[in-house]
Amino acid sequence: MASPKKKIQIFVVIIGLFFSFLIYKAVESSLVYYLTVSEALAEKSSSKFKRLRVSGIVEEGSIKKNSDGSINFIITDKVKTINVQYKGEVPDIFTDEIEAVVEGELIDTTFIANKLFAKCPTKYEDEAYEESKVSFVK
Amino acid sequence: MLNNIGETLLFISFLAGLIGLYSYFVGIRKKSNLLVSIGTRSILAIFALLSISVLVLIYLLTTKDYSNAYVAKNISNDLSFIYSIAALWAGQEGSLLLWSWILSLYTLTIRFSKPFKSLLPSSESVSLFILSFFIFLIVFVESPFDTLGAIPLNGRGLNPILQNFYMAIHPLTLYIGYIALTIPFAFALGSIISKDKTDNWVLRSKNWTYFSWIFLSLGLLLGSRWAYLELGWGGYWAWDPVENVALMPWLALTAFLHSSMAQETRSLLRRWNICLIFLAFFLSIFGTFITRSGLISSVHSFAQSSIGPYFIVFIILTVVFAIFMYQKNKKLISSNEDIVSLFSKENFLIFNNIFFLIITLTVFLGTVFPIISEAFTGEKILVGPTFYDLVNFPNVLALMSLMSVAPIIPWKTGKLSPILMLLLKPVILSILTTFVAYMFFDNFKVLLIFFISSFVIFVILQDIIVEFKLQLARGLKWKDILSKRYRRYCSFLVHFGIILLIIGITLSSVYGTKSDFILSTGQSLKINDYDIKLLETYKKESEAKNILGAKLLLTDSGSSYYLYPEQNLYKYEGNREINKETEVAIYNTLKKDYYLILIDDMEDGRFNFKIYINPWVSLLWIGSLVSILGGVLIMFRRKI
């Protein structure tokens, strides 16, 4: 008869194995690749990139409203551009020339997004403010 | 002028920190009471200096003195008095100052932990070391008292998303909870440093850990409520990195609150508890680091700065030191007793800890996955919400099962057969309950959760009823029984709240629906089993903003609700570049939340909307509050 401590250890090992396997499976089924615009276009043919998250700057004046309530816009990494189609609620800070992150699939040359994130442009670190600072200690 | 005073005060408090650390270091080694008392005084001095600094910054903020860079960056002329004060924690520098001040207050209170005088110097020195690091940051890296060469007429202003009731309290609540973890950490490390063999540090820490748990829970609750109300933050929980790093210390702390009972009662798990409290503290620092450094991208990143590298050095130094001291002295803290039976409370507490740690590890892995994958494969890969759902579901089931049995099982030698007898009635009743639920709900996950939930509740009820019958028969009064079983019943209350919370999460995520639709005025539409009609749209102008609003009538199974979603455009933009604000219209009922967004004016007489129907979200808020109330009651009693 094994001691209680041994039994606990055996339990722990079994639980550990089970969850390692579960974590592995869960990672496999929920992968999202995070790419830049150029990378997304270059990797388009590769079948492993089913679900993508692409970040880029929204081109000025590119946001267009469609009659079905969806919007189209172009994101760029200053090298290449992708046309994005998105339907749903738009974050308040989403506008021209901010960094947007879209999640969805790239079909031909259009990115069909079902998630849209916008990064806060005011990172509280404005260059002008930084330069005009006069520090006491420094 | 005031800026110079502020800078000077901070600089002196940094010097005081150095002097204090030196005095403690030498004083503890040479057992010099004089040096130790200098260290203790330096803590008092730091607290006084930081208090004045905080007041100076609040004064600068409320008088809108734009010669101060922090003031100019974070507020503007149109900002109200209350938000001008709240701007103290809207940006990096102010947050760090506030953080240091709160920590100095906590550190100061260590000396009032009377029953274990011998541990005081070492615990205080640990806390002072951490405090000095934060003061270092605000003196040399991110000073809140930097000045601007040219004084602007108006400040850049507070981001409209942050002009919100929740902004005024959510960060503060989390800080209070996070920082409170420093003290148990200091007690634990202090106990190791001074080679203390007793369980004193756990007993002294208990109130701090409850205090921290209450504020962290409240902070998480407020945060998820805010994210729920604010558009674009993905509902009450989105497994966003910033949310995750706030959750991890809570998980580790909750594990500790359970396992420390074994040390209090049976002096078991002594090494384990030290490791757990170390983990909770490091996770809180890690969370601060992730949130502040912007290392992992998040929708909640409001502050990003250069303090990242300093944090890494600080974390490594503290971890290495803590592990070194632990390894050196761990022989002193072995447990005297051993676990004798598999079916004992202590064993179930261990399993509680295992599952809590697996959840913590899962959340940690998911959060740092992009960094790891980029380091190893060169590709940035994220894991989506399904990752967390898949792994956490069995964990939660396991924890809920433990929640039913562990509270009623005795310490030491629990035998299996009497426990099974105790569980018989609850099992039958919960099977019946689940069958009843099956008439209304068809989802397997939901029914499984219902089964275990009702099981936990029936076990609790049975325990209470049996106890009352027995004690009333013995002639005890209701009040006496309640006070005799006070702690047990409080923990039942916490568990009951958690059960409600889990049911709320399950139902809202399984049965939640969303639909996009377009309407022109007067038009109505049938979606699923409810009707929605656009009654009118309006444009209003106030001093600060232009408002586009809509009035809709929603009819669901006989009840009608008016909903008023709005789009606001702020007139004064400042430098903040964000001037749009969507006001979601939410109609809360106990059973369902109607969550309506006015997306856009299509400019052809039609308007674009999105509606979410979230069932039973109310249980999530109610359950959390019940749990927190249970925690407050436990802590309140301990103090008396």
mmCIF file of N, CA and C in Angstrom, chain B residues 84-201:
data_model
loop_
_atom_site.group_PDB
_atom_site.id
_atom_site.type_symbol
_atom_site.label_atom_id
_atom_site.label_comp_id
_atom_site.label_asym_id
_atom_site.label_seq_id
_atom_site.Cartn_x
_atom_site.Cartn_y
_atom_site.Cartn_z
ATOM 1 N N SER B 84 -9.869 66.002 -12.726
ATOM 2 C CA SER B 84 -8.525 66.566 -12.588
ATOM 3 C C SER B 84 -7.772 65.842 -11.482
ATOM 4 N N ILE B 85 -8.487 65.455 -10.430
ATOM 5 C CA ILE B 85 -7.831 64.677 -9.376
ATOM 6 C C ILE B 85 -7.564 63.254 -9.875
ATOM 7 N N ALA B 86 -8.547 62.682 -10.558
ATOM 8 C CA ALA B 86 -8.379 61.319 -11.072
ATOM 9 C C ALA B 86 -7.234 61.238 -12.073
ATOM 10 N N ALA B 87 -6.888 62.380 -12.682
ATOM 11 C CA ALA B 87 -5.770 62.394 -13.640
ATOM 12 C C ALA B 87 -4.459 62.034 -12.951
ATOM 13 N N LEU B 88 -4.471 62.036 -11.623
ATOM 14 C CA LEU B 88 -3.302 61.607 -10.848
ATOM 15 C C LEU B 88 -2.889 60.190 -11.241
ATOM 16 N N TRP B 89 -3.886 59.356 -11.567
ATOM 17 C CA TRP B 89 -3.530 57.994 -11.993
ATOM 18 C C TRP B 89 -3.897 57.719 -13.449
ATOM 19 N N ALA B 90 -4.026 58.780 -14.235
ATOM 20 C CA ALA B 90 -4.338 58.577 -15.654
ATOM 21 C C ALA B 90 -3.071 58.336 -16.457
ATOM 22 N N GLY B 91 -1.956 58.848 -15.975
ATOM 23 C CA GLY B 91 -0.710 58.700 -16.731
ATOM 24 C C GLY B 91 0.326 57.975 -15.898
ATOM 25 N N GLN B 92 1.439 57.690 -16.560
ATOM 26 C CA GLN B 92 2.496 56.893 -15.955
ATOM 27 C C GLN B 92 3.085 57.508 -14.685
ATOM 28 N N GLU B 93 3.525 58.759 -14.812
ATOM 29 C CA GLU B 93 4.295 59.368 -13.718
ATOM 30 C C GLU B 93 3.443 59.506 -12.463
ATOM 31 N N GLY B 94 2.213 59.982 -12.652
ATOM 32 C CA GLY B 94 1.313 60.142 -11.517
ATOM 33 C C GLY B 94 1.005 58.805 -10.867
ATOM 34 N N SER B 95 0.764 57.775 -11.721
ATOM 35 C CA SER B 95 0.469 56.449 -11.180
ATOM 36 C C SER B 95 1.611 55.953 -10.307
ATOM 37 N N LEU B 96 2.844 56.141 -10.808
ATOM 38 C CA LEU B 96 3.994 55.655 -10.051
ATOM 39 C C LEU B 96 4.143 56.396 -8.722
ATOM 40 N N LEU B 97 3.840 57.694 -8.741
ATOM 41 C CA LEU B 97 3.914 58.471 -7.499
ATOM 42 C C LEU B 97 2.876 57.960 -6.499
ATOM 43 N N LEU B 98 1.668 57.755 -7.005
ATOM 44 C CA LEU B 98 0.599 57.256 -6.144
ATOM 45 C C LEU B 98 0.961 55.880 -5.586
ATOM 46 N N TRP B 99 1.499 55.043 -6.478
ATOM 47 C CA TRP B 99 1.940 53.687 -6.109
ATOM 48 C C TRP B 99 2.931 53.770 -4.951
ATOM 49 N N SER B 100 3.950 54.629 -5.100
ATOM 50 C CA SER B 100 4.973 54.763 -4.060
ATOM 51 C C SER B 100 4.342 55.238 -2.757
ATOM 52 N N TRP B 101 3.431 56.188 -2.870
ATOM 53 C CA TRP B 101 2.828 56.736 -1.652
ATOM 54 C C TRP B 101 2.051 55.649 -0.895
ATOM 55 N N ILE B 102 1.236 54.882 -1.633
ATOM 56 C CA ILE B 102 0.454 53.824 -0.982
ATOM 57 C C ILE B 102 1.391 52.805 -0.336
ATOM 58 N N LEU B 103 2.458 52.439 -1.082
ATOM 59 C CA LEU B 103 3.397 51.454 -0.532
ATOM 60 C C LEU B 103 4.091 51.995 0.712
ATOM 61 N N SER B 104 4.396 53.305 0.720
ATOM 62 C CA SER B 104 5.053 53.872 1.904
ATOM 63 C C SER B 104 4.106 53.826 3.095
ATOM 64 N N LEU B 105 2.827 54.047 2.837
ATOM 65 C CA LEU B 105 1.838 53.955 3.916
ATOM 66 C C LEU B 105 1.772 52.533 4.469
ATOM 67 N N TYR B 106 1.708 51.553 3.566
ATOM 68 C CA TYR B 106 1.669 50.154 3.994
ATOM 69 C C TYR B 106 2.921 49.805 4.796
ATOM 70 N N THR B 107 4.091 50.213 4.247
ATOM 71 C CA THR B 107 5.361 49.877 4.891
ATOM 72 C C THR B 107 5.395 50.439 6.309
ATOM 73 N N LEU B 108 4.843 51.628 6.436
ATOM 74 C CA LEU B 108 4.804 52.278 7.742
ATOM 75 C C LEU B 108 4.004 51.465 8.756
ATOM 76 N N THR B 109 2.954 50.781 8.273
ATOM 77 C CA THR B 109 2.093 50.066 9.216
ATOM 78 C C THR B 109 2.700 48.740 9.674
ATOM 79 N N ILE B 110 3.781 48.296 9.000
ATOM 80 C CA ILE B 110 4.379 47.008 9.382
ATOM 81 C C ILE B 110 4.753 46.999 10.861
ATOM 82 N N ARG B 111 5.254 48.132 11.355
ATOM 83 C CA ARG B 111 5.762 48.164 12.725
ATOM 84 C C ARG B 111 4.662 47.939 13.767
ATOM 85 N N PHE B 112 3.415 48.095 13.332
ATOM 86 C CA PHE B 112 2.328 47.896 14.292
ATOM 87 C C PHE B 112 1.941 46.432 14.433
ATOM 88 N N SER B 113 2.639 45.553 13.679
ATOM 89 C CA SER B 113 2.385 44.114 13.823
ATOM 90 C C SER B 113 3.100 43.626 15.057
ATOM 91 N N LYS B 114 2.568 43.895 16.203
ATOM 92 C CA LYS B 114 3.283 43.743 17.475
ATOM 93 C C LYS B 114 3.779 42.334 17.792
ATOM 94 N N PRO B 115 2.925 41.299 17.665
ATOM 95 C CA PRO B 115 3.333 40.010 18.229
ATOM 96 C C PRO B 115 4.589 39.394 17.615
ATOM 97 N N PHE B 116 5.154 40.006 16.618
ATOM 98 C CA PHE B 116 6.383 39.348 16.145
ATOM 99 C C PHE B 116 7.493 40.340 15.848
ATOM 100 N N LYS B 117 7.842 41.013 16.885
ATOM 101 C CA LYS B 117 8.865 42.050 16.846
ATOM 102 C C LYS B 117 10.156 41.620 16.152
ATOM 103 N N SER B 118 10.559 40.355 16.350
ATOM 104 C CA SER B 118 11.860 39.951 15.839
ATOM 105 C C SER B 118 11.908 39.967 14.310
ATOM 106 N N LEU B 119 10.742 39.859 13.689
ATOM 107 C CA LEU B 119 10.723 39.834 12.223
ATOM 108 C C LEU B 119 10.645 41.223 11.619
ATOM 109 N N LEU B 120 10.337 42.222 12.457
ATOM 110 C CA LEU B 120 10.058 43.545 11.906
ATOM 111 C C LEU B 120 11.177 44.128 11.057
ATOM 112 N N PRO B 121 12.420 44.200 11.581
ATOM 113 C CA PRO B 121 13.444 44.874 10.779
ATOM 114 C C PRO B 121 13.611 44.242 9.395
ATOM 115 N N SER B 122 13.663 42.907 9.349
ATOM 116 C CA SER B 122 13.913 42.283 8.049
ATOM 117 C C SER B 122 12.728 42.485 7.107
ATOM 118 N N SER B 123 11.488 42.398 7.642
ATOM 119 C CA SER B 123 10.321 42.609 6.781
ATOM 120 C C SER B 123 10.269 44.043 6.281
ATOM 121 N N GLU B 124 10.557 44.973 7.206
ATOM 122 C CA GLU B 124 10.533 46.383 6.806
ATOM 123 C C GLU B 124 11.579 46.673 5.745
ATOM 124 N N SER B 125 12.750 46.034 5.888
ATOM 125 C CA SER B 125 13.803 46.328 4.911
ATOM 126 C C SER B 125 13.425 45.806 3.531
ATOM 127 N N VAL B 126 12.752 44.650 3.473
ATOM 128 C CA VAL B 126 12.318 44.129 2.169
ATOM 129 C C VAL B 126 11.339 45.108 1.521
ATOM 130 N N SER B 127 10.360 45.536 2.318
ATOM 131 C CA SER B 127 9.359 46.455 1.795
ATOM 132 C C SER B 127 9.997 47.783 1.382
ATOM 133 N N LEU B 128 10.961 48.232 2.193
ATOM 134 C CA LEU B 128 11.640 49.492 1.878
ATOM 135 C C LEU B 128 12.433 49.382 0.582
ATOM 136 N N PHE B 129 13.010 48.205 0.340
ATOM 137 C CA PHE B 129 13.768 48.011 -0.901
ATOM 138 C C PHE B 129 12.846 48.179 -2.120
ATOM 139 N N ILE B 130 11.670 47.566 -2.034
ATOM 140 C CA ILE B 130 10.732 47.657 -3.151
ATOM 141 C C ILE B 130 10.242 49.100 -3.325
ATOM 142 N N LEU B 131 9.971 49.722 -2.184
ATOM 143 C CA LEU B 131 9.547 51.121 -2.216
ATOM 144 C C LEU B 131 10.614 51.999 -2.861
ATOM 145 N N SER B 132 11.886 51.753 -2.498
ATOM 146 C CA SER B 132 12.971 52.574 -3.042
ATOM 147 C C SER B 132 13.056 52.440 -4.557
ATOM 148 N N PHE B 133 12.752 51.243 -5.059
ATOM 149 C CA PHE B 133 12.776 51.067 -6.512
ATOM 150 C C PHE B 133 11.757 51.982 -7.181
ATOM 151 N N PHE B 134 10.550 52.032 -6.628
ATOM 152 C CA PHE B 134 9.526 52.874 -7.247
ATOM 153 C C PHE B 134 9.880 54.359 -7.121
ATOM 154 N N ILE B 135 10.472 54.723 -5.993
ATOM 155 C CA ILE B 135 10.889 56.123 -5.844
ATOM 156 C C ILE B 135 12.000 56.437 -6.853
ATOM 157 N N PHE B 136 12.895 55.468 -7.038
ATOM 158 C CA PHE B 136 13.950 55.641 -8.050
ATOM 159 C C PHE B 136 13.335 55.972 -9.412
ATOM 160 N N LEU B 137 12.274 55.231 -9.770
ATOM 161 C CA LEU B 137 11.635 55.459 -11.068
ATOM 162 C C LEU B 137 11.098 56.879 -11.191
ATOM 163 N N ILE B 138 10.426 57.374 -10.142
ATOM 164 C CA ILE B 138 9.845 58.714 -10.291
ATOM 165 C C ILE B 138 10.878 59.819 -10.124
ATOM 166 N N VAL B 139 12.035 59.497 -9.554
ATOM 167 C CA VAL B 139 13.065 60.534 -9.446
ATOM 168 C C VAL B 139 13.886 60.613 -10.732
ATOM 169 N N PHE B 140 14.313 59.464 -11.246
ATOM 170 C CA PHE B 140 15.283 59.492 -12.341
ATOM 171 C C PHE B 140 14.709 59.158 -13.709
ATOM 172 N N VAL B 141 13.569 58.474 -13.772
ATOM 173 C CA VAL B 141 13.103 58.017 -15.080
ATOM 174 C C VAL B 141 11.818 58.717 -15.525
ATOM 175 N N GLU B 142 10.810 58.678 -14.683
ATOM 176 C CA GLU B 142 9.518 59.216 -15.075
ATOM 177 C C GLU B 142 9.050 60.195 -14.012
ATOM 178 N N SER B 143 9.649 61.373 -13.997
ATOM 179 C CA SER B 143 9.305 62.302 -12.932
ATOM 180 C C SER B 143 7.967 62.976 -13.188
ATOM 181 N N PRO B 144 7.099 63.012 -12.175
ATOM 182 C CA PRO B 144 5.825 63.724 -12.347
ATOM 183 C C PRO B 144 5.995 65.235 -12.248
ATOM 184 N N PHE B 145 7.193 65.684 -11.933
ATOM 185 C CA PHE B 145 7.374 67.132 -11.768
ATOM 186 C C PHE B 145 8.261 67.751 -12.838
ATOM 187 N N ASP B 146 8.389 67.092 -13.995
ATOM 188 C CA ASP B 146 9.107 67.711 -15.106
ATOM 189 C C ASP B 146 8.359 68.958 -15.548
ATOM 190 N N THR B 147 9.106 69.971 -15.987
ATOM 191 C CA THR B 147 8.450 71.206 -16.415
ATOM 192 C C THR B 147 8.548 71.369 -17.926
ATOM 193 N N LEU B 148 7.699 72.236 -18.457
ATOM 194 C CA LEU B 148 7.727 72.520 -19.878
ATOM 195 C C LEU B 148 8.419 73.860 -20.090
ATOM 196 N N GLY B 149 9.262 73.941 -21.115
ATOM 197 C CA GLY B 149 9.950 75.179 -21.422
ATOM 198 C C GLY B 149 8.967 76.278 -21.757
ATOM 199 N N ALA B 150 8.061 75.982 -22.691
ATOM 200 C CA ALA B 150 7.033 76.952 -23.063
ATOM 201 C C ALA B 150 5.718 76.483 -22.461
ATOM 202 N N ILE B 151 5.085 77.374 -21.693
ATOM 203 C CA ILE B 151 3.848 76.960 -21.009
ATOM 204 C C ILE B 151 2.658 77.064 -21.968
ATOM 205 N N PRO B 152 1.985 75.959 -22.263
ATOM 206 C CA PRO B 152 0.843 76.014 -23.188
ATOM 207 C C PRO B 152 -0.384 76.651 -22.517
ATOM 208 N N LEU B 153 -1.310 77.166 -23.358
ATOM 209 C CA LEU B 153 -2.515 77.809 -22.824
ATOM 210 C C LEU B 153 -3.527 76.780 -22.356
ATOM 211 N N ASN B 154 -3.481 75.643 -23.033
ATOM 212 C CA ASN B 154 -4.411 74.588 -22.665
ATOM 213 C C ASN B 154 -3.670 73.259 -22.696
ATOM 214 N N GLY B 155 -4.121 72.326 -21.868
ATOM 215 C CA GLY B 155 -3.450 71.038 -21.838
ATOM 216 C C GLY B 155 -3.973 70.127 -22.930
ATOM 217 N N ARG B 156 -3.343 68.954 -23.049
ATOM 218 C CA ARG B 156 -3.752 68.035 -24.091
ATOM 219 C C ARG B 156 -5.067 67.345 -23.750
ATOM 220 N N GLY B 157 -5.299 67.212 -22.496
ATOM 221 C CA GLY B 157 -6.602 66.678 -22.084
ATOM 222 C C GLY B 157 -6.623 65.200 -21.848
ATOM 223 N N LEU B 158 -7.614 64.795 -21.085
ATOM 224 C CA LEU B 158 -7.790 63.393 -20.747
ATOM 225 C C LEU B 158 -8.571 62.727 -21.864
ATOM 226 N N ASN B 159 -8.081 61.581 -22.281
ATOM 227 C CA ASN B 159 -8.756 60.761 -23.281
ATOM 228 C C ASN B 159 -10.240 60.581 -22.882
ATOM 229 N N PRO B 160 -11.192 60.842 -23.828
ATOM 230 C CA PRO B 160 -12.609 60.755 -23.454
ATOM 231 C C PRO B 160 -12.999 59.404 -22.870
ATOM 232 N N ILE B 161 -12.325 58.336 -23.335
ATOM 233 C CA ILE B 161 -12.647 57.009 -22.800
ATOM 234 C C ILE B 161 -12.379 56.975 -21.301
ATOM 235 N N LEU B 162 -11.413 57.777 -20.875
ATOM 236 C CA LEU B 162 -11.043 57.753 -19.463
ATOM 237 C C LEU B 162 -11.888 58.713 -18.616
ATOM 238 N N GLN B 163 -12.709 59.541 -19.288
ATOM 239 C CA GLN B 163 -13.552 60.453 -18.510
ATOM 240 C C GLN B 163 -14.817 59.719 -18.122
ATOM 241 N N ASN B 164 -14.709 59.011 -17.061
ATOM 242 C CA ASN B 164 -15.686 58.001 -16.775
ATOM 243 C C ASN B 164 -15.615 57.689 -15.284
ATOM 244 N N PHE B 165 -16.756 57.383 -14.707
ATOM 245 C CA PHE B 165 -16.808 57.042 -13.283
ATOM 246 C C PHE B 165 -15.819 55.931 -12.939
ATOM 247 N N TYR B 166 -15.722 54.946 -13.844
ATOM 248 C CA TYR B 166 -14.866 53.799 -13.559
ATOM 249 C C TYR B 166 -13.397 54.181 -13.535
ATOM 250 N N MET B 167 -13.052 55.178 -14.379
ATOM 251 C CA MET B 167 -11.673 55.665 -14.370
ATOM 252 C C MET B 167 -11.335 56.227 -12.999
ATOM 253 N N ALA B 168 -12.337 56.848 -12.373
ATOM 254 C CA ALA B 168 -12.077 57.475 -11.091
ATOM 255 C C ALA B 168 -11.800 56.448 -9.995
ATOM 256 N N ILE B 169 -12.297 55.205 -10.157
ATOM 257 C CA ILE B 169 -12.084 54.260 -9.056
ATOM 258 C C ILE B 169 -11.396 52.953 -9.427
ATOM 259 N N HIS B 170 -11.559 52.492 -10.679
ATOM 260 C CA HIS B 170 -11.021 51.163 -11.015
ATOM 261 C C HIS B 170 -9.502 51.049 -10.841
ATOM 262 N N PRO B 171 -8.695 51.966 -11.415
ATOM 263 C CA PRO B 171 -7.250 51.805 -11.260
ATOM 264 C C PRO B 171 -6.821 51.903 -9.791
ATOM 265 N N LEU B 172 -7.433 52.832 -9.066
ATOM 266 C CA LEU B 172 -7.090 53.034 -7.667
ATOM 267 C C LEU B 172 -7.338 51.760 -6.862
ATOM 268 N N THR B 173 -8.500 51.139 -7.107
ATOM 269 C CA THR B 173 -8.846 49.917 -6.395
ATOM 270 C C THR B 173 -7.819 48.821 -6.670
ATOM 271 N N LEU B 174 -7.466 48.674 -7.948
ATOM 272 C CA LEU B 174 -6.482 47.637 -8.301
ATOM 273 C C LEU B 174 -5.123 47.926 -7.663
ATOM 274 N N TYR B 175 -4.707 49.194 -7.685
ATOM 275 C CA TYR B 175 -3.413 49.547 -7.081
ATOM 276 C C TYR B 175 -3.404 49.156 -5.619
ATOM 277 N N ILE B 176 -4.493 49.538 -4.905
ATOM 278 C CA ILE B 176 -4.552 49.249 -3.475
ATOM 279 C C ILE B 176 -4.385 47.749 -3.230
ATOM 280 N N GLY B 177 -5.035 46.951 -4.068
ATOM 281 C CA GLY B 177 -4.939 45.502 -3.920
ATOM 282 C C GLY B 177 -3.578 44.946 -4.311
ATOM 283 N N TYR B 178 -3.086 45.375 -5.466
ATOM 284 C CA TYR B 178 -1.775 44.916 -5.954
ATOM 285 C C TYR B 178 -0.682 45.215 -4.937
ATOM 286 N N ILE B 179 -0.654 46.478 -4.490
ATOM 287 C CA ILE B 179 0.459 46.924 -3.648
ATOM 288 C C ILE B 179 0.416 46.218 -2.302
ATOM 289 N N ALA B 180 -0.812 45.890 -1.850
ATOM 290 C CA ALA B 180 -0.939 45.220 -0.554
ATOM 291 C C ALA B 180 -0.250 43.863 -0.553
ATOM 292 N N LEU B 181 -0.009 43.274 -1.749
ATOM 293 C CA LEU B 181 0.689 41.989 -1.815
ATOM 294 C C LEU B 181 2.142 42.107 -1.392
ATOM 295 N N THR B 182 2.675 43.341 -1.441
ATOM 296 C CA THR B 182 4.071 43.551 -1.063
ATOM 297 C C THR B 182 4.309 43.171 0.403
ATOM 298 N N ILE B 183 3.305 43.444 1.244
ATOM 299 C CA ILE B 183 3.524 43.263 2.681
ATOM 300 C C ILE B 183 3.630 41.778 3.063
ATOM 301 N N PRO B 184 2.688 40.905 2.617
ATOM 302 C CA PRO B 184 2.892 39.478 2.897
ATOM 303 C C PRO B 184 4.208 38.971 2.321
ATOM 304 N N PHE B 185 4.571 39.474 1.133
ATOM 305 C CA PHE B 185 5.855 39.092 0.541
ATOM 306 C C PHE B 185 6.995 39.491 1.469
ATOM 307 N N ALA B 186 6.905 40.728 1.980
ATOM 308 C CA ALA B 186 7.955 41.220 2.881
ATOM 309 C C ALA B 186 7.995 40.386 4.157
ATOM 310 N N PHE B 187 6.818 40.007 4.675
ATOM 311 C CA PHE B 187 6.774 39.158 5.871
ATOM 312 C C PHE B 187 7.427 37.803 5.591
ATOM 313 N N ALA B 188 7.082 37.212 4.442
ATOM 314 C CA ALA B 188 7.597 35.889 4.116
ATOM 315 C C ALA B 188 9.113 35.932 3.943
ATOM 316 N N LEU B 189 9.578 36.887 3.145
ATOM 317 C CA LEU B 189 11.019 36.983 2.898
ATOM 318 C C LEU B 189 11.747 37.406 4.167
ATOM 319 N N GLY B 190 11.117 38.324 4.898
ATOM 320 C CA GLY B 190 11.703 38.766 6.168
ATOM 321 C C GLY B 190 11.851 37.611 7.132
ATOM 322 N N SER B 191 10.849 36.733 7.131
ATOM 323 C CA SER B 191 10.887 35.572 8.009
ATOM 324 C C SER B 191 12.037 34.647 7.634
ATOM 325 N N ILE B 192 12.282 34.499 6.339
ATOM 326 C CA ILE B 192 13.394 33.654 5.894
ATOM 327 C C ILE B 192 14.726 34.293 6.247
ATOM 328 N N ILE B 193 14.814 35.609 5.976
ATOM 329 C CA ILE B 193 16.077 36.307 6.223
ATOM 330 C C ILE B 193 16.465 36.208 7.697
ATOM 331 N N SER B 194 15.464 36.373 8.573
ATOM 332 C CA SER B 194 15.796 36.360 10.000
ATOM 333 C C SER B 194 15.734 34.948 10.580
ATOM 334 N N LYS B 195 15.701 33.945 9.706
ATOM 335 C CA LYS B 195 15.749 32.527 10.099
ATOM 336 C C LYS B 195 14.687 32.182 11.147
ATOM 337 N N ASP B 196 13.492 32.692 10.928
ATOM 338 C CA ASP B 196 12.395 32.445 11.847
ATOM 339 C C ASP B 196 11.782 31.088 11.539
ATOM 340 N N LYS B 197 11.554 30.291 12.602
ATOM 341 C CA LYS B 197 11.039 28.946 12.354
ATOM 342 C C LYS B 197 9.535 28.840 12.581
ATOM 343 N N THR B 198 8.918 29.908 13.058
ATOM 344 C CA THR B 198 7.504 29.828 13.422
ATOM 345 C C THR B 198 6.604 30.097 12.211
ATOM 346 N N ASP B 199 5.288 30.016 12.458
ATOM 347 C CA ASP B 199 4.324 30.322 11.401
ATOM 348 C C ASP B 199 3.832 31.768 11.513
ATOM 349 N N ASN B 200 4.557 32.570 12.265
ATOM 350 C CA ASN B 200 4.106 33.938 12.509
ATOM 351 C C ASN B 200 3.820 34.743 11.252
ATOM 352 N N TRP B 201 4.665 34.566 10.252
ATOM 353 C CA TRP B 201 4.486 35.406 9.059
ATOM 354 C C TRP B 201 3.136 35.156 8.403
#
